[in-house]
Amino acid sequence: MKIEVLTLFPEMFPPVMEQSILGRAKEKGILEVVPVNIRDYTLDKHNRTDDTPFGGGAGMVLSPEPVFRALEALGTEGKRLLYLSPRGRLLDQRLLEGLAEEQTLLLLCGHYEGVDQRIIDRWGMEEVSIGDYILTGGELPAMVLIDAVARLLPEVLGSEESHREESIYSGLLEYPHYTKPREFRGLETPEILLSGNHRQIHLWRLEQSLLLTGERRPELLERFLSQQADRLEKDEKKALKSAMERLGR
Ligand code: 4H7
């Protein structure tokens, strides 16, 4: 996959994109991130990228000229065009799964009060938000999207990490994890995890996931109950019943 990023701060991307899974994806040739400086496409001698809003009001607006010129230079044919903005469609795993199937994404990072509306309208940009909060620019949202989409690309994750997604736990919050030492400063690991009984461990983890999901994200538990509960094995159904009782339902 290729991801082009139109931004006023292209230098923010390489340090992040070279780390960890993203760096591996790049080295394997699975993912190419190309930051493009909007300022390179200005025409005036001061390289201005913003101007005052028609109709008045505070702040500045990203000008159409450099963005149009950048888009014309890069080409948009066959690309999915996304604009990271607080008023966009909320990013979730389902949207990401669709994006992961694209050949090329083109991301526009907004700044100032936002971009001239004609950029969004003329280029048919999809507005995407990473959550209901305000940031100073669209660069961090773009990197969040890139990270989340990269781990869905075939061969980016190891086989163990990627197979987990298909399991019965998907759609639930993660169960608690423990590692060595067994006892740390008087804090114990739950006995069941040391038992070596893999089925019992699985059932305990499932119940923990169900409890956590019911407490923190009742709407996710609802979805699980309507879409996945019928796929549970007999002993898993017992774990579900126990979790529901403990949740008081
Ligand atoms: C587009 C339009 C995305 C981008 C406006 C971007 C949150 C998200 C931005 C703005 C973003 C998200 C500029 C509006 C700064 C507010 C004070 C950049 N914030 N901003 N203004 N949730 N900010 O995905």
Tab-separated table of N, CA and C and ligand atoms in Angstrom, residues 83-86 110-114 128-131 133-138 141, ligand 1:
chain	number	residue	atom	x	y	z
A	83	TYR	N	-9.717	13.209	4.411
A	83	TYR	CA	-9.399	14.463	5.096
A	83	TYR	C	-9.617	14.254	6.588
A	84	LEU	N	-8.547	14.353	7.367
A	84	LEU	CA	-8.634	14.130	8.812
A	84	LEU	C	-9.195	15.383	9.472
A	85	SER	N	-10.369	15.261	10.057
A	85	SER	CA	-11.030	16.438	10.611
A	85	SER	C	-11.973	16.032	11.737
A	86	PRO	N	-12.125	16.920	12.731
A	86	PRO	CA	-12.984	16.579	13.871
A	86	PRO	C	-14.448	16.372	13.487
A	110	GLY	N	-5.403	18.842	7.942
A	110	GLY	CA	-5.842	20.220	8.079
A	110	GLY	C	-5.069	20.969	9.148
A	111	HIS	N	-5.092	22.283	9.037
A	111	HIS	CA	-4.506	23.169	10.042
A	111	HIS	C	-5.317	24.443	10.098
A	112	TYR	N	-4.846	25.399	10.910
A	112	TYR	CA	-5.589	26.651	11.098
A	112	TYR	C	-7.010	26.305	11.548
A	113	GLU	N	-8.023	26.989	11.007
A	113	GLU	CA	-9.407	26.651	11.363
A	113	GLU	C	-9.950	25.512	10.509
A	114	GLY	N	-9.164	25.127	9.516
A	114	GLY	CA	-9.606	24.088	8.590
A	114	GLY	C	-9.211	24.476	7.169
A	128	VAL	N	-12.725	12.077	7.872
A	128	VAL	CA	-12.564	11.042	8.896
A	128	VAL	C	-12.039	11.672	10.182
A	129	SER	N	-12.637	11.302	11.306
A	129	SER	CA	-12.184	11.761	12.625
A	129	SER	C	-11.687	10.572	13.435
A	130	ILE	N	-10.613	10.776	14.194
A	130	ILE	CA	-10.133	9.676	15.043
A	130	ILE	C	-10.771	9.696	16.430
A	131	GLY	N	-11.656	10.626	16.695
A	131	GLY	CA	-12.314	10.645	18.000
A	131	GLY	C	-12.832	12.031	18.318
A	133	TYR	N	-12.429	14.776	19.975
A	133	TYR	CA	-11.577	15.733	20.674
A	133	TYR	C	-10.854	16.544	19.611
A	134	ILE	N	-10.315	17.690	20.012
A	134	ILE	CA	-9.715	18.625	19.070
A	134	ILE	C	-8.195	18.621	19.221
A	135	LEU	N	-7.514	18.541	18.104
A	135	LEU	CA	-6.048	18.605	18.068
A	135	LEU	C	-5.631	19.841	17.273
A	136	THR	N	-4.342	20.176	17.325
A	136	THR	CA	-3.886	21.389	16.634
A	136	THR	C	-3.738	21.167	15.140
A	137	GLY	N	-3.627	19.905	14.712
A	137	GLY	CA	-3.455	19.631	13.287
A	137	GLY	C	-3.857	18.206	12.966
A	138	GLY	N	-3.949	17.890	11.678
A	138	GLY	CA	-4.371	16.556	11.256
A	138	GLY	C	-3.240	15.542	11.169
A	141	PRO	N	-3.662	12.538	13.795
A	141	PRO	CA	-4.709	11.645	13.284
A	141	PRO	C	-4.260	10.844	12.060
B	1	4H7	C1	-9.377	19.840	9.987
B	1	4H7	C2	-10.238	20.860	10.327
B	1	4H7	C3	-8.618	15.915	13.407
B	1	4H7	C4	-8.324	19.519	10.816
B	1	4H7	C5	-10.047	21.570	11.510
B	1	4H7	C6	-7.996	17.137	13.184
B	1	4H7	C7	-9.032	16.569	15.641
B	1	4H7	C8	-9.141	15.630	14.636
B	1	4H7	C9	-8.095	20.234	12.008
B	1	4H7	C10	-8.987	21.263	12.354
B	1	4H7	C11	-7.931	18.034	14.231
B	1	4H7	C12	-9.815	14.313	14.891
B	1	4H7	C13	-7.707	22.907	13.618
B	1	4H7	C14	-10.046	22.489	14.135
B	1	4H7	C15	-7.529	23.464	14.993
B	1	4H7	C16	-9.833	23.076	15.497
B	1	4H7	C17	-8.587	24.675	16.781
B	1	4H7	C18	-6.948	19.843	12.854
B	1	4H7	N1	-8.447	17.734	15.440
B	1	4H7	N2	-8.818	21.982	13.558
B	1	4H7	N3	-8.767	24.061	15.456
B	1	4H7	N4	-10.558	14.200	15.963
B	1	4H7	N5	-7.347	19.294	14.111
B	1	4H7	O1	-9.663	13.400	14.113
